[in-house]
Coordinates of C-alpha atoms and ligand atoms in Angstrom, one line a residue:
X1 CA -1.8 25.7 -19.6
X2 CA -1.7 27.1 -16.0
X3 CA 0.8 25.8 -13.5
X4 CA -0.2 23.5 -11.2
X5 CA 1.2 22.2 -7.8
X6 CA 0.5 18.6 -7.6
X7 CA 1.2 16.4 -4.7
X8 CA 4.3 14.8 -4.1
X9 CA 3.9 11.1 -2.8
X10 CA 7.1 11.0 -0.8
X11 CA 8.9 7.7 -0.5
X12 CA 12.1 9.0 1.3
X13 CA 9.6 10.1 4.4
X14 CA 6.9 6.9 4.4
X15 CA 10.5 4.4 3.7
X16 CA 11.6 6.0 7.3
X17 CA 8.6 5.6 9.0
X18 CA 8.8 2.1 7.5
X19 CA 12.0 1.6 8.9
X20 CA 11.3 3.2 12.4
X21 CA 8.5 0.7 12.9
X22 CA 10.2 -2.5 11.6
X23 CA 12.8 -1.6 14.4
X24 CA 10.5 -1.4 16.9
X25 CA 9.0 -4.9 15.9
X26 CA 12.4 -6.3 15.6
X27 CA 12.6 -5.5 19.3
X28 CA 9.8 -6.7 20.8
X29 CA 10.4 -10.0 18.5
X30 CA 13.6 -10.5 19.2
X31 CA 13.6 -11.4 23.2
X32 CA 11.3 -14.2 22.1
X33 CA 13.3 -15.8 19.0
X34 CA 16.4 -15.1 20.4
X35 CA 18.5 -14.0 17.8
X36 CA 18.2 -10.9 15.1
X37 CA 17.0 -11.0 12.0
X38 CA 19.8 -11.4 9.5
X39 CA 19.7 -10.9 5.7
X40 CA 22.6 -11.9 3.5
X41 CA 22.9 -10.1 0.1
X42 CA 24.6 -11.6 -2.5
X43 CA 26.7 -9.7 -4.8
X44 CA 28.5 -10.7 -8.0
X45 CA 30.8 -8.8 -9.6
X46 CA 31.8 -5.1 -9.4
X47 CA 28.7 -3.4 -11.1
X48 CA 29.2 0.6 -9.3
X49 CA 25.2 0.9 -9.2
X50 CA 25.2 -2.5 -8.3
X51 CA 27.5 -1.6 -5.5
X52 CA 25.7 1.5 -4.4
X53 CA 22.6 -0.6 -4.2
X54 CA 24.5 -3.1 -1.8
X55 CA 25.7 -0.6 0.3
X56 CA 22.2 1.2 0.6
X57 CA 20.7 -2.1 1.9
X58 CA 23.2 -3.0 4.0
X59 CA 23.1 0.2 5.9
X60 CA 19.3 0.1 6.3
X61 CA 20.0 -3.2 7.8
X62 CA 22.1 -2.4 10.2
X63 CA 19.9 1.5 10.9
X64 CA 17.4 -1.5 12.2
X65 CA 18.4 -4.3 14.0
X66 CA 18.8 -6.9 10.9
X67 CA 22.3 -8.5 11.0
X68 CA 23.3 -8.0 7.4
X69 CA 25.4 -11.0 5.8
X70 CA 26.8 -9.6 2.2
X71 CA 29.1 -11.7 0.2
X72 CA 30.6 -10.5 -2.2
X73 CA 31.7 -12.4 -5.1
X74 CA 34.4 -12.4 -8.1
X75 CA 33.0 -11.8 -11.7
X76 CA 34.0 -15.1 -12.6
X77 CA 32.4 -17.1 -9.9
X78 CA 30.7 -20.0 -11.1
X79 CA 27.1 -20.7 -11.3
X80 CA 27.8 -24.0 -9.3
X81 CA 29.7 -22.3 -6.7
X82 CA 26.9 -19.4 -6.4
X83 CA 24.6 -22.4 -5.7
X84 CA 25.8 -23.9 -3.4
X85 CA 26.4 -21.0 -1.2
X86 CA 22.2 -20.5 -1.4
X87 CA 21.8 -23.8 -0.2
X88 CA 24.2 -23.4 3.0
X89 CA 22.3 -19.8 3.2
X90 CA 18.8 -22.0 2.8
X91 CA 20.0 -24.1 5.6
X92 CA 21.4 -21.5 7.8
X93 CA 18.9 -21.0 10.8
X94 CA 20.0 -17.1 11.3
X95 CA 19.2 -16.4 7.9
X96 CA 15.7 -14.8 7.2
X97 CA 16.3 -13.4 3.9
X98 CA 18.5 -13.8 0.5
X99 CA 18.5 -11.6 -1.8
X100 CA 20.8 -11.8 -5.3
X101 CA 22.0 -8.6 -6.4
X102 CA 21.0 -8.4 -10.3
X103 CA 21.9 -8.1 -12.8
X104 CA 24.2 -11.0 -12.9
X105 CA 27.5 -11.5 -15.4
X106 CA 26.3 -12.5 -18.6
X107 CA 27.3 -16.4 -18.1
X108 CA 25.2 -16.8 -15.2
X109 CA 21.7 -18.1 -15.3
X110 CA 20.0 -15.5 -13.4
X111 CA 16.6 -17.3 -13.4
X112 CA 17.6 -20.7 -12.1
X113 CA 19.9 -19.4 -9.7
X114 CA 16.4 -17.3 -8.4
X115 CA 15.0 -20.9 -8.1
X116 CA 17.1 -22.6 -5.5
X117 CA 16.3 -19.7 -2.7
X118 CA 13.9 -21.3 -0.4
X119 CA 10.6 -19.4 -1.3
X120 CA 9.9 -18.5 2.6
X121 CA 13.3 -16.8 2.3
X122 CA 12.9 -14.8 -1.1
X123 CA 13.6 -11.4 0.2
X124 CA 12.9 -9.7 -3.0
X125 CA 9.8 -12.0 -3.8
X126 CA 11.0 -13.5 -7.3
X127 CA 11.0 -16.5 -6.7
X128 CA 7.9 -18.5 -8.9
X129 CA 6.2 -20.2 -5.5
X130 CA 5.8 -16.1 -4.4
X131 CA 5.1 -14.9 -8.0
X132 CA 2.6 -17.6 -8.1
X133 CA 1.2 -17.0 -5.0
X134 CA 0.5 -13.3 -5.8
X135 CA -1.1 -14.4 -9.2
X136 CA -3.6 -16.2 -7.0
X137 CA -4.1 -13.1 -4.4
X138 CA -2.6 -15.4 -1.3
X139 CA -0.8 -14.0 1.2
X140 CA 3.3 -14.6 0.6
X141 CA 6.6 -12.5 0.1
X142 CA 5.8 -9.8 -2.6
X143 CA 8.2 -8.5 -5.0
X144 CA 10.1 -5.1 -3.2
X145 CA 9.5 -2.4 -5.9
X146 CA 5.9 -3.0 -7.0
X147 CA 4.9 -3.7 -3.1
X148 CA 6.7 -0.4 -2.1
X149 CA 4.8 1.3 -5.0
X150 CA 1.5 0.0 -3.6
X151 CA 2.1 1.1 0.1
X152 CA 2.8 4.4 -0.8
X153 CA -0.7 5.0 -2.6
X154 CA -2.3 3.5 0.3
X155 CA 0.0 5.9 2.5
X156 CA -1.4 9.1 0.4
X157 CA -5.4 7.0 0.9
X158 CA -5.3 6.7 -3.1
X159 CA -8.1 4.3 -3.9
X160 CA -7.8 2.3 -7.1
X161 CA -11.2 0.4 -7.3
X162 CA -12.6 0.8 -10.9
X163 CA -9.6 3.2 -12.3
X164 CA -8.0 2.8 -15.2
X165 CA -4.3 2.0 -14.4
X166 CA -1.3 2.2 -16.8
X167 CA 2.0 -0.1 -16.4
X168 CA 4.4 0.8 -18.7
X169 CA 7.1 -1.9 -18.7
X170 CA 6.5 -5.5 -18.5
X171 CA 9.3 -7.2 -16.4
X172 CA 9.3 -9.9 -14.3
X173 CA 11.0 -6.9 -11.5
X174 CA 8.5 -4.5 -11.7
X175 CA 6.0 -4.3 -14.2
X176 CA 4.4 -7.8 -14.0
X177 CA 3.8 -8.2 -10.2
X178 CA 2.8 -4.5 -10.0
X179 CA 0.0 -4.6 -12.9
X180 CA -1.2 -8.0 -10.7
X181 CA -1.1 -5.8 -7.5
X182 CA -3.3 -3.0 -9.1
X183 CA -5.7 -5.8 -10.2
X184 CA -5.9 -7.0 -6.6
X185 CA -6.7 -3.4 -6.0
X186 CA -9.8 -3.6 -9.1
X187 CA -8.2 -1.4 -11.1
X188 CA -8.4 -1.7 -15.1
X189 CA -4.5 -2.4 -15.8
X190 CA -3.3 -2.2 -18.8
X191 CA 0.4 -3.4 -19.6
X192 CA 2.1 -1.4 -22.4
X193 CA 5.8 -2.0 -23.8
X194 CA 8.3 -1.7 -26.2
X195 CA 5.6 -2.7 -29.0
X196 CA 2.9 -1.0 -28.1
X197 CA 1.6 1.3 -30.7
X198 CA 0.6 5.0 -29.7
X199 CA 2.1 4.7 -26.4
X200 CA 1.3 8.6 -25.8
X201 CA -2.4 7.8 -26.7
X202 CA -2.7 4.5 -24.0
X203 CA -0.8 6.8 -21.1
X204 CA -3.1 10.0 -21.6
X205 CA -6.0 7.2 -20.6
X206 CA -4.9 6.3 -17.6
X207 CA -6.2 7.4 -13.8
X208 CA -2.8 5.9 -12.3
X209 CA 0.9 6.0 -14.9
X210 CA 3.3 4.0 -13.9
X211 CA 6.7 4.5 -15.4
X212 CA 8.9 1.5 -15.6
X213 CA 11.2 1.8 -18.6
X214 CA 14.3 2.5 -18.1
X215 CA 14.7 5.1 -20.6
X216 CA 15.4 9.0 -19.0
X217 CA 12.1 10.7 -19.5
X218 CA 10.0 9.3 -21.6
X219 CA 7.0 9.9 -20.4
X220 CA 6.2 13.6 -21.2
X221 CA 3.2 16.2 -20.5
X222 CA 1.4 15.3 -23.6
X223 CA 1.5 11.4 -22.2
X224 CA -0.1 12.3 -19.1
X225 CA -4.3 13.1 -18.2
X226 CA -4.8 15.9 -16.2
X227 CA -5.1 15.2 -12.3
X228 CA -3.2 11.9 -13.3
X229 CA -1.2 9.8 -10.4
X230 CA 2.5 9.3 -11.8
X231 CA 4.5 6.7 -10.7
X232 CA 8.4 7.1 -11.8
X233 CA 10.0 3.9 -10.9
X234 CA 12.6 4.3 -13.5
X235 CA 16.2 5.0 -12.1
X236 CA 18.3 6.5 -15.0
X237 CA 21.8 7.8 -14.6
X238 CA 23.3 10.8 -16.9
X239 CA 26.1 12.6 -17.2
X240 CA 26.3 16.3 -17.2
X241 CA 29.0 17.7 -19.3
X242 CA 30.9 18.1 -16.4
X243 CA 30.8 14.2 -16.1
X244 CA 28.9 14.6 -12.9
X245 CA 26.4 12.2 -12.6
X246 CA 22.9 13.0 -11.7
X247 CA 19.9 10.6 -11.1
X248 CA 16.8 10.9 -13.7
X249 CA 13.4 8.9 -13.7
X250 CA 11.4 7.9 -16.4
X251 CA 9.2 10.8 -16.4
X252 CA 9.9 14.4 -17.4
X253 CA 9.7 15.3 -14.0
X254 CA 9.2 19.4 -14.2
X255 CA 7.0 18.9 -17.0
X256 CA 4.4 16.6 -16.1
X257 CA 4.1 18.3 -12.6
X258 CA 1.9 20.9 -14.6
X259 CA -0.2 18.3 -15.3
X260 CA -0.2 15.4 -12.5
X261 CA -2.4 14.9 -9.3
X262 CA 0.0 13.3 -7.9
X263 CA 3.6 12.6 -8.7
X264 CA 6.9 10.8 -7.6
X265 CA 9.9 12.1 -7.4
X266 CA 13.4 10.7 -8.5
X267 CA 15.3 10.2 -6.4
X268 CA 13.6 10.1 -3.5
X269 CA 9.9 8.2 -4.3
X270 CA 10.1 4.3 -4.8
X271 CA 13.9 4.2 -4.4
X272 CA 13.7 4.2 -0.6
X273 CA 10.6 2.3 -1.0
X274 CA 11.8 -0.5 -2.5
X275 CA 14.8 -0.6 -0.2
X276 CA 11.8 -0.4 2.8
X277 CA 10.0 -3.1 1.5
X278 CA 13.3 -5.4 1.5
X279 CA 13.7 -4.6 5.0
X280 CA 10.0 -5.5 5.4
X281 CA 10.4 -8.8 3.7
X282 CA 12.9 -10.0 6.1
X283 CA 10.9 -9.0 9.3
X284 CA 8.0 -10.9 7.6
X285 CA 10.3 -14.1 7.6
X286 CA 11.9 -13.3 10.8
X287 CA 8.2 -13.4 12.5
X288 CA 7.0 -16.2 10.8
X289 CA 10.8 -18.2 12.4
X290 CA 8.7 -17.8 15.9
X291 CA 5.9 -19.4 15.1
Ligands
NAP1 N1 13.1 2.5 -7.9 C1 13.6 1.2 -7.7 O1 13.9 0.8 -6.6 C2 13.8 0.4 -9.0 C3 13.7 -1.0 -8.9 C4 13.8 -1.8 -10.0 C5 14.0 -1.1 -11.2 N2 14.1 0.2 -11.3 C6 14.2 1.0 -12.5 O2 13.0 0.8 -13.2 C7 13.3 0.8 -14.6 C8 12.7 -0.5 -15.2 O3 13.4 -1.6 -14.6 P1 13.1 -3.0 -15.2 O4 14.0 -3.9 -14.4 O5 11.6 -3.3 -15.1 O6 13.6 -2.9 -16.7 P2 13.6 -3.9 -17.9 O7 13.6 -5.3 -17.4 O8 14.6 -3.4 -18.8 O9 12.2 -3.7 -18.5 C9 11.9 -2.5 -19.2 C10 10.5 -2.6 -19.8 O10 10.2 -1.3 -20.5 C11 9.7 -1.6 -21.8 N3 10.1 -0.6 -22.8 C12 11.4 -0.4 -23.2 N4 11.3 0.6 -24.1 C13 10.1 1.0 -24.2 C14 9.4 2.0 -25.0 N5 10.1 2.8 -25.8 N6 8.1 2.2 -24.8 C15 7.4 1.4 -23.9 N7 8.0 0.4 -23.2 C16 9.3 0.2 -23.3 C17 10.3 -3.0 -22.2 O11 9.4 -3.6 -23.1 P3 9.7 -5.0 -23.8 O12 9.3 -6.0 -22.7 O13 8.8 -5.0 -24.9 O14 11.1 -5.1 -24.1 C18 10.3 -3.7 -20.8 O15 9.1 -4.4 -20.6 C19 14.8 1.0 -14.7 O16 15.1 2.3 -14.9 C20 15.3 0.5 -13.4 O17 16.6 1.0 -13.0 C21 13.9 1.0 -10.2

């Protein structure tokens, strides 16, 4: 097979034009609400990626105008404690967004703690009011990774109307919303996981692959049509035998460039977009405060 050059969708440059334009909104808003946006993220625990992530966030924050209000929280923090900090957070007119940093310690119940953040401030769009309201193509916060995934094929003018579109990875983060998003688009999503059979044989169909597994290349260039769009939202970390750790997605990366259209890279493609999207979520809230 001949090498090819496909394009690279970069995240890390659209995520800063993003970011620069979100600023500029904050400050025209701003004279008129009176106050900044603020975002409090909540973190439990002293997960390192976790951490990383926090940090990230709260320094795009503050690269923009949002006021960013972490908490930080012991490992053994109880669920009723967590809970009621949401509902001061729910009440607190200079909050626009909450965000929960997951995953959670195991004795927490991640899915009703989701629950009692007041859907018009659901930075990360879980919550089931937003879920639901993407299931019905209304207009509502919109879960960061798969929105950030779908801004940057509009960024690169990819159409999706009557392609065939490949998820792989079904969670309620990522895979779920984004195969509804692609719908909304009129693509012909198909959802595969953990018990699909002949994995390689569903991926090599696809018009648009979308990698969300969690597993350090799996998808390789036997998986992958040629002129395919590849979408790596996995974020895998490895050792070398150095112990230095490097970042991999869930694409062989080198491998399926030969083949791809279009490709993602990791880091660097829907990292900063989902981070972008976050920031875009809060702004969204913040607006809607002056209306
Ligand atoms: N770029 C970002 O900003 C960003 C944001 C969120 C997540 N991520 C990354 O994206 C990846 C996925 O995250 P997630 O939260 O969606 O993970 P998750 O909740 O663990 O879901 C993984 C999905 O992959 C499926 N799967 C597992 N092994 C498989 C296999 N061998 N073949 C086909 N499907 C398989 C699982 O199927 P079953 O349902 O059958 O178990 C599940 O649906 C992770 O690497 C995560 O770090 C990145």
């Amino acid at each position: 097979m001949s090498a090819r050059t496909p394009c690279l969708l970069d995240g890390k440059t659209l995520a800063q034009k993003i970011r620069l334009q979100l600023k500029e909104r904050i400050a025209h808003l701003q004279p008129k609400i009176g106050r900044p946006p603020g975002l409090s993220v909540l973190m439990v625990g002293d997960n390192p990626a976790s951490a990383v992530y926090v940090r990230n966030k709260e320094r795009a924050c503050q690269q923009i105008g949002i006021v960013s209000k972490g908490k930080h929280f012991s490992a053994d923090t109880s669920q009723q404690e967590l809970e009621s900090v949401i509902a001061e957070l729910n009440k607190d007119e200079e909050v626009d967004g909450i965000l929960v940093q997951l995953p959670l310690p195991n004795h927490l119940d991640t899915v009703s703690l989701l629950h009692t953040i007041h859907p018009d401030k659901d930075a990360d769009g879980l919550h089931p009011v937003n879920l639901g309201k993407l299931v019905r193509g209304e207009s509502g916060l919109r879960s960061c990774t798969p929105a950030g995934v779908m801004k940057l094929l509009a960024e690169y003018d990819l159409t999706l109307n009557g392609k065939k579109a490949v998820v792989v990875g079904r969670s309620i983060l990522v895979g779920k919303p984004l195969a509804l998003m692609l719908l909304e688009q009129n693509a012909t999503v198909t959802i595969a996981h953990s018990r699909t059979q002949d994995l390689a044989a569903v991926c090599r169909d696809a018009d648009i692959l979308v990698a969300a597994v969690g597993k350090p290349e799996i998808i390789t260039e036997d998986m992958v049509k040629p002129g395919a769009i590849v979408i790596d939202v996995g974020i895998n970390r490895l050792e070398n035998s150095q112990k230095q750790a490097k970042l991999v997605g869930d694409v062989a990366f080198d491998r399926v460039a030969e083949v791809a259209g279009y490709i993602t890279p990791v880091p660097g493609g829907i990292g900063p977009m989902t981070v972008a999207m976050l920031l875009s979520n809060t702004v969204q809230s913040y607006s809607n405060y002056s209306k």
